[in-house]
Coordinates of C-alpha atoms in Angstrom, one line a residue:
M1 CA 0.0 0.0 0.0
A2 CA 1.4 3.4 -1.0
T3 CA 1.1 6.6 0.9
E4 CA -1.1 8.0 -1.9
Q5 CA -3.6 5.1 -1.5
L6 CA -3.9 5.7 2.3
E7 CA -4.4 9.4 1.7
K8 CA -7.2 8.5 -0.8
I9 CA -8.9 6.3 1.8
L10 CA -8.8 9.0 4.4
S11 CA -10.2 11.5 1.9
D12 CA -13.1 9.1 1.1
L13 CA -13.9 8.8 4.8
L14 CA -14.4 12.6 4.9
Q15 CA -17.0 12.5 2.0
P16 CA -20.7 13.0 2.7
D17 CA -21.6 9.8 0.8
N18 CA -22.4 6.9 3.2
A19 CA -21.6 4.3 0.6
I20 CA -18.2 5.8 0.0
I21 CA -17.6 6.0 3.7
Q22 CA -18.5 2.4 4.3
Q23 CA -16.2 1.2 1.5
A24 CA -13.4 3.4 2.8
T25 CA -13.9 2.0 6.3
I26 CA -13.3 -1.5 5.1
Q27 CA -10.2 -0.4 3.2
L28 CA -8.8 1.5 6.2
K29 CA -9.1 -1.6 8.4
E30 CA -7.2 -3.6 5.9
A31 CA -4.6 -0.9 5.4
L32 CA -3.9 -0.5 9.1
K33 CA -3.0 -4.2 9.3
Q34 CA 0.0 -3.7 7.0
P35 CA 3.4 -3.4 8.7
T36 CA 4.1 -0.1 6.9
A37 CA 0.8 1.5 8.0
L38 CA 2.4 3.7 10.7
S39 CA 5.0 5.0 8.3
H40 CA 2.4 5.9 5.7
L41 CA 0.2 7.6 8.2
C42 CA 3.1 9.7 9.3
Q43 CA 3.8 10.7 5.7
V44 CA 0.2 11.7 5.2
M45 CA 0.1 13.6 8.6
S46 CA 3.1 15.7 7.6
K47 CA 2.7 16.2 3.9
S48 CA -0.9 16.0 2.8
P49 CA -2.0 19.3 1.2
D50 CA -5.5 18.9 2.9
P51 CA -5.5 20.0 6.6
Q52 CA -8.5 17.8 7.3
I53 CA -6.6 14.7 6.1
R54 CA -3.5 15.8 8.1
Q55 CA -5.6 16.1 11.2
F56 CA -7.3 12.7 10.6
A57 CA -3.9 11.1 10.1
A58 CA -2.6 12.6 13.3
V59 CA -5.6 11.2 15.2
L60 CA -5.0 7.7 13.8
V61 CA -1.3 7.9 14.6
R62 CA -2.1 8.9 18.2
R63 CA -4.6 6.0 18.6
R64 CA -2.0 3.6 17.3
L65 CA 0.8 4.8 19.5
T66 CA -1.4 4.8 22.6
K67 CA -1.4 1.0 22.4
H68 CA 1.8 0.2 20.6
W69 CA 4.5 2.8 21.5
R70 CA 6.5 0.5 23.6
K71 CA 6.6 -2.1 20.8
L72 CA 8.5 0.2 18.5
H73 CA 12.3 0.1 18.3
A74 CA 14.2 3.0 19.9
T75 CA 15.3 4.3 16.5
E76 CA 11.6 4.4 15.4
Q77 CA 10.6 6.1 18.5
D78 CA 13.3 8.8 18.1
M79 CA 12.3 9.3 14.4
L80 CA 8.6 9.8 15.4
K81 CA 9.5 12.2 18.2
N82 CA 11.5 14.3 15.8
L83 CA 8.8 14.1 13.1
V84 CA 6.0 15.2 15.4
L85 CA 7.9 18.3 16.7
S86 CA 9.2 19.4 13.3
T87 CA 5.7 18.9 11.8
L88 CA 4.1 20.8 14.6
Q89 CA 6.5 23.8 14.1
Q90 CA 5.7 23.9 10.4
E91 CA 1.9 23.5 10.7
T92 CA -0.3 26.5 10.0
D93 CA -3.8 25.0 10.7
H94 CA -4.9 25.2 14.3
K95 CA -6.9 22.0 14.3
V96 CA -4.0 20.1 12.9
C97 CA -1.7 21.7 15.5
L98 CA -4.1 20.5 18.2
G99 CA -4.0 17.0 16.8
L100 CA -0.2 17.0 16.7
A101 CA 0.0 18.4 20.2
Q102 CA -2.2 15.7 21.5
L103 CA -0.1 13.1 19.7
A104 CA 3.0 14.5 21.3
A105 CA 1.3 14.3 24.7
V106 CA 0.7 10.6 24.2
I107 CA 4.3 10.0 23.3
L108 CA 5.5 12.0 26.3
K109 CA 3.2 10.0 28.6
N110 CA 5.1 6.9 27.5
E111 CA 8.5 8.7 27.8
T112 CA 9.9 11.3 30.2
L113 CA 11.1 14.8 29.7
E114 CA 14.6 13.6 30.4
K115 CA 14.3 11.3 27.4
W116 CA 12.7 14.0 25.3
P117 CA 14.3 17.3 26.2
Q118 CA 13.5 18.7 22.8
L119 CA 9.8 18.9 23.7
L120 CA 10.5 21.0 26.8
Q121 CA 12.8 23.2 24.8
L122 CA 10.1 23.8 22.2
I123 CA 7.6 24.7 24.9
Q124 CA 10.0 27.2 26.6
H125 CA 11.3 28.8 23.4
G126 CA 7.9 28.9 21.7
A127 CA 6.0 30.3 24.6
R128 CA 8.6 33.1 25.1
S129 CA 8.6 34.0 21.4
R130 CA 7.4 37.3 20.2
D131 CA 5.8 35.5 17.3
P132 CA 2.2 34.8 18.2
T133 CA 2.1 31.6 16.2
Q134 CA 5.2 30.1 17.9
A135 CA 3.9 31.2 21.3
Q136 CA 0.6 29.5 20.6
V137 CA 2.3 26.3 19.5
G138 CA 4.5 26.1 22.5
L139 CA 1.6 26.7 25.0
L140 CA -0.8 24.4 23.1
L141 CA 1.8 21.7 23.3
L142 CA 2.2 22.3 27.1
N143 CA -1.5 22.4 27.7
S144 CA -2.1 19.1 25.8
A145 CA 0.6 17.4 27.7
L146 CA -0.6 18.7 31.1
E147 CA -4.1 17.6 30.4
L148 CA -3.0 14.0 29.7
D149 CA -0.5 13.7 32.6
T150 CA 0.4 16.6 35.0
D151 CA 2.9 14.5 36.9
V152 CA 5.5 14.5 34.2
F153 CA 5.9 18.3 34.6
A154 CA 5.8 18.4 38.4
P155 CA 9.6 18.9 38.8
H156 CA 9.3 21.9 36.5
Y157 CA 6.3 23.7 38.1
K158 CA 8.3 26.7 39.4
E159 CA 9.9 27.1 36.0
L160 CA 6.5 27.0 34.3
L161 CA 5.0 29.5 36.8
R162 CA 7.7 31.9 35.9
L163 CA 6.9 31.3 32.3
F164 CA 3.3 32.1 32.9
H165 CA 4.2 35.3 34.7
Q166 CA 5.6 36.4 31.3
T167 CA 3.0 34.9 28.9
L168 CA 0.0 36.4 30.8
K169 CA 1.3 39.9 30.0
E170 CA 0.9 39.2 26.3
H171 CA -2.6 40.9 26.0
S172 CA -2.2 41.2 22.2
Q173 CA -2.1 37.4 21.9
P174 CA -5.5 35.9 23.0
A175 CA -4.4 32.3 22.3
T176 CA -1.3 32.8 24.5
L177 CA -3.5 34.0 27.3
Y178 CA -6.1 31.2 26.8
Y179 CA -3.6 28.3 26.9
S180 CA -1.7 29.8 29.7
L181 CA -4.8 30.0 31.9
R182 CA -5.9 26.5 30.8
S183 CA -2.5 25.1 31.8
L184 CA -2.6 26.9 35.1
S185 CA -6.0 25.4 35.8
T186 CA -4.7 21.9 35.2
M187 CA -1.6 22.5 37.3
A188 CA -3.4 24.0 40.3
A189 CA -4.2 20.7 42.1
G190 CA -0.5 19.7 42.0
L191 CA 1.0 23.0 43.4
G192 CA 3.0 22.6 46.5
S193 CA 4.0 25.1 49.2
D194 CA 7.1 26.0 47.2
E195 CA 5.0 27.2 44.3
M196 CA 2.3 29.1 46.3
N197 CA 4.1 32.4 46.5
L198 CA 4.7 32.5 42.8
M199 CA 1.0 31.6 42.2
S200 CA -0.3 34.2 44.6
S201 CA 1.6 37.0 42.9
M202 CA 0.0 36.0 39.6
V203 CA -3.6 36.5 40.6
P204 CA -3.9 40.1 39.3
K205 CA -2.4 38.9 36.0
L206 CA -5.1 36.1 35.9
I207 CA -7.8 38.7 36.3
A208 CA -6.3 41.0 33.6
A209 CA -5.9 38.1 31.2
V210 CA -9.5 36.8 31.6
R211 CA -10.8 40.4 31.2
E212 CA -8.9 40.6 27.9
L213 CA -10.2 37.2 26.8
I214 CA -13.8 38.4 27.5
R215 CA -13.3 41.2 25.0
V216 CA -12.3 38.8 22.2
N217 CA -13.8 35.4 23.0
E218 CA -16.4 34.9 25.7
A219 CA -16.4 31.1 25.4
Q220 CA -12.7 30.9 26.0
A221 CA -13.0 33.4 28.8
S222 CA -15.6 31.2 30.5
E223 CA -13.3 28.2 30.3
A224 CA -10.4 30.2 31.5
M225 CA -12.3 31.3 34.6
E226 CA -12.0 27.7 35.8
V227 CA -8.6 28.7 37.1
F228 CA -10.3 30.6 40.0
D229 CA -12.3 27.5 40.9
E230 CA -9.3 25.3 40.8
L231 CA -7.3 27.6 43.0
M232 CA -10.1 27.9 45.5
E233 CA -10.4 24.1 45.7
T234 CA -6.7 23.6 46.0
E235 CA -5.5 26.6 48.2
V236 CA -8.2 29.2 48.8
S237 CA -5.8 31.4 50.7
I238 CA -4.2 32.3 47.4
I239 CA -7.5 33.9 46.3
V240 CA -8.2 35.4 49.7
Q241 CA -5.0 37.4 49.5
H242 CA -6.7 39.1 46.5
L243 CA -10.3 38.7 47.6
S244 CA -11.5 42.3 46.9
E245 CA -10.0 42.2 43.4
V246 CA -11.4 38.8 42.5
V247 CA -14.9 39.6 43.9
G248 CA -14.9 43.0 42.2
F249 CA -14.0 41.4 38.9
C250 CA -16.7 38.7 39.2
L251 CA -19.3 41.3 40.1
E252 CA -18.2 43.4 37.1
V253 CA -18.7 40.4 34.8
A254 CA -22.0 39.2 36.4
S255 CA -23.5 42.7 36.3
N256 CA -22.8 43.3 32.6
P257 CA -26.0 42.5 30.6
A258 CA -24.1 42.8 27.3
L259 CA -22.2 39.5 28.2
G260 CA -23.6 36.0 27.6
D261 CA -25.5 34.1 30.4
N262 CA -22.9 31.4 30.6
L263 CA -20.1 33.8 31.4
R264 CA -22.2 35.8 33.9
V265 CA -23.3 32.6 35.7
K266 CA -19.7 31.5 35.8
A267 CA -18.8 34.7 37.6
L268 CA -21.7 34.3 40.0
S269 CA -20.6 30.7 40.7
C270 CA -17.2 31.9 41.6
I271 CA -18.7 34.4 44.1
S272 CA -20.9 31.6 45.5
F273 CA -17.9 29.4 46.0
L274 CA -16.0 32.1 47.9
I275 CA -19.0 32.8 50.2
K276 CA -19.2 29.1 50.9
L277 CA -15.5 28.7 51.7
K278 CA -14.6 32.1 53.2
G279 CA -17.7 33.8 54.5
K280 CA -15.9 35.5 57.3
A281 CA -13.3 36.9 54.9
I282 CA -16.1 38.4 52.8
L283 CA -17.3 40.3 55.9
K284 CA -13.8 41.2 57.0
H285 CA -13.1 42.8 53.6
K286 CA -16.5 44.6 53.7
L287 CA -17.6 42.9 50.6
L288 CA -21.2 42.0 51.6
S289 CA -22.7 45.3 50.7
P290 CA -21.0 45.5 47.2
I291 CA -22.1 41.9 46.5
L292 CA -25.8 42.5 47.5
N293 CA -25.8 45.9 45.7
A294 CA -24.8 44.1 42.5
L295 CA -27.1 41.0 43.0
F296 CA -30.4 42.9 43.4
P297 CA -30.3 44.7 40.0
I298 CA -29.4 41.3 38.4
M299 CA -32.4 39.7 40.0
S300 CA -34.8 42.5 39.1
A301 CA -33.6 43.1 35.6
E302 CA -36.3 43.3 32.9
P303 CA -36.0 40.8 30.0
P304 CA -35.3 42.3 26.5
P305 CA -38.2 44.0 24.9
G306 CA -40.7 41.5 23.4
Q307 CA -39.2 38.6 25.4
M308 CA -40.1 36.8 28.6
D309 CA -37.9 35.7 31.4
A310 CA -36.5 32.3 30.9
E311 CA -38.4 31.0 33.9
D312 CA -41.7 32.4 32.7
E313 CA -41.3 30.4 29.5
L314 CA -40.9 27.0 31.3
T315 CA -43.8 24.7 31.8
E316 CA -44.2 22.8 35.0
E317 CA -42.8 19.7 33.3
D318 CA -39.7 21.7 32.3
I319 CA -39.1 22.9 35.8
E320 CA -39.4 19.3 37.2
D321 CA -36.8 18.2 34.6
Q322 CA -34.3 20.9 35.5
A323 CA -32.4 20.8 38.8
E324 CA -31.7 24.6 38.4
V325 CA -32.1 27.2 35.7
Q326 CA -28.7 28.5 34.8
T327 CA -29.5 32.2 34.2
P328 CA -27.9 35.2 35.9
K329 CA -31.2 36.1 37.5
H330 CA -31.7 32.6 39.0
F331 CA -28.1 32.2 40.1
A332 CA -28.0 35.7 41.7
A333 CA -31.1 34.6 43.7
Q334 CA -29.3 31.5 44.8
V335 CA -26.3 33.5 45.9
V336 CA -28.6 35.7 48.0
D337 CA -30.1 32.6 49.5
M338 CA -26.7 31.5 50.5
L339 CA -26.0 34.8 52.1
V340 CA -29.2 34.9 54.2
A341 CA -29.9 31.3 54.9
P342 CA -28.9 29.8 58.3
S343 CA -25.9 27.5 57.9
S344 CA -24.0 25.1 60.0
Q345 CA -20.8 26.0 58.2
E346 CA -18.1 27.5 60.3
E347 CA -17.7 30.5 58.1
A348 CA -21.4 31.1 57.4
L349 CA -22.4 34.7 56.9
P350 CA -25.0 36.5 59.2
A351 CA -28.3 37.5 57.7
A352 CA -27.9 39.9 54.8
G353 CA -28.2 43.5 56.0
A354 CA -27.3 42.7 59.5
S355 CA -23.8 43.9 59.1
D356 CA -21.5 45.8 56.8
G357 CA -24.2 48.3 56.1
A358 CA -25.7 46.2 53.4
C359 CA -28.0 48.2 51.0
S360 CA -27.8 51.2 53.2

């Protein structure tokens, strides 16, 4: 089987014709049984002029190596590692880059950074590059590897945190911000006491980076806000050191009707989590009044002209099927309930309005 034949099979699998797809599926199964299949897939992955086919080939190589990496000779492994990194650096299509980065992550999981220092070098040099494309490739590679196995990078956490201190300043590169924040979210659970100081000093940069992402891509910004949840679950004291800033930012997002519901609810969820974990700190920093003053307008906001509130459009059956309605209005009401409801938690807040001059 020649590389051209395999490329034709993959092309047929991408056609909208079921008959062609069924025939190509049979052909692919036979082709993958051949001893040269991996070599041909790698050729297609690196040289096909069609990005969809390159991405498809990268997925197939990844699936194959997930099971068979250790069966390859050392020379074959080295050739594959070099090919993946060189192809990734030359690739221009984002989806193909993602496929290659995920492939590299699978290889790394079976290796170590000591055995593959070129990967860490590509991450470091790429992420620090002034070229947005190189920076995105380096951070995409890091994020893919972290999501598959964080432990492999544990000895390098301090070094990575210093790297993020730099990349989070690149506000003109949204992809750099996004993958930096995603990587930090993944790393958070593994941070030790040695890394906490570095992480704490980064919180204002996290806020600024998410704010910039909101401007260009709300969906990515909503994902990136996971970093606050992860830090609260891992070491809430990091957030408490910047409590006023974090709460103020979340209220800013939640109170902005021009933003989408998902992002606003994400901001309210962050506030809710902080109240649950650090109610006394909320009082100490005199944040109860600002929180309530922001929540009440959200709860009382009128729907757009000609529309009904989401809850008014639900039937009784819909309400029974939904555990909670994820709209800013509903979530704001839930946060208020948390503020005023009696609680057995050690850091429960007193009734709203009973202190801090709420709504005065």
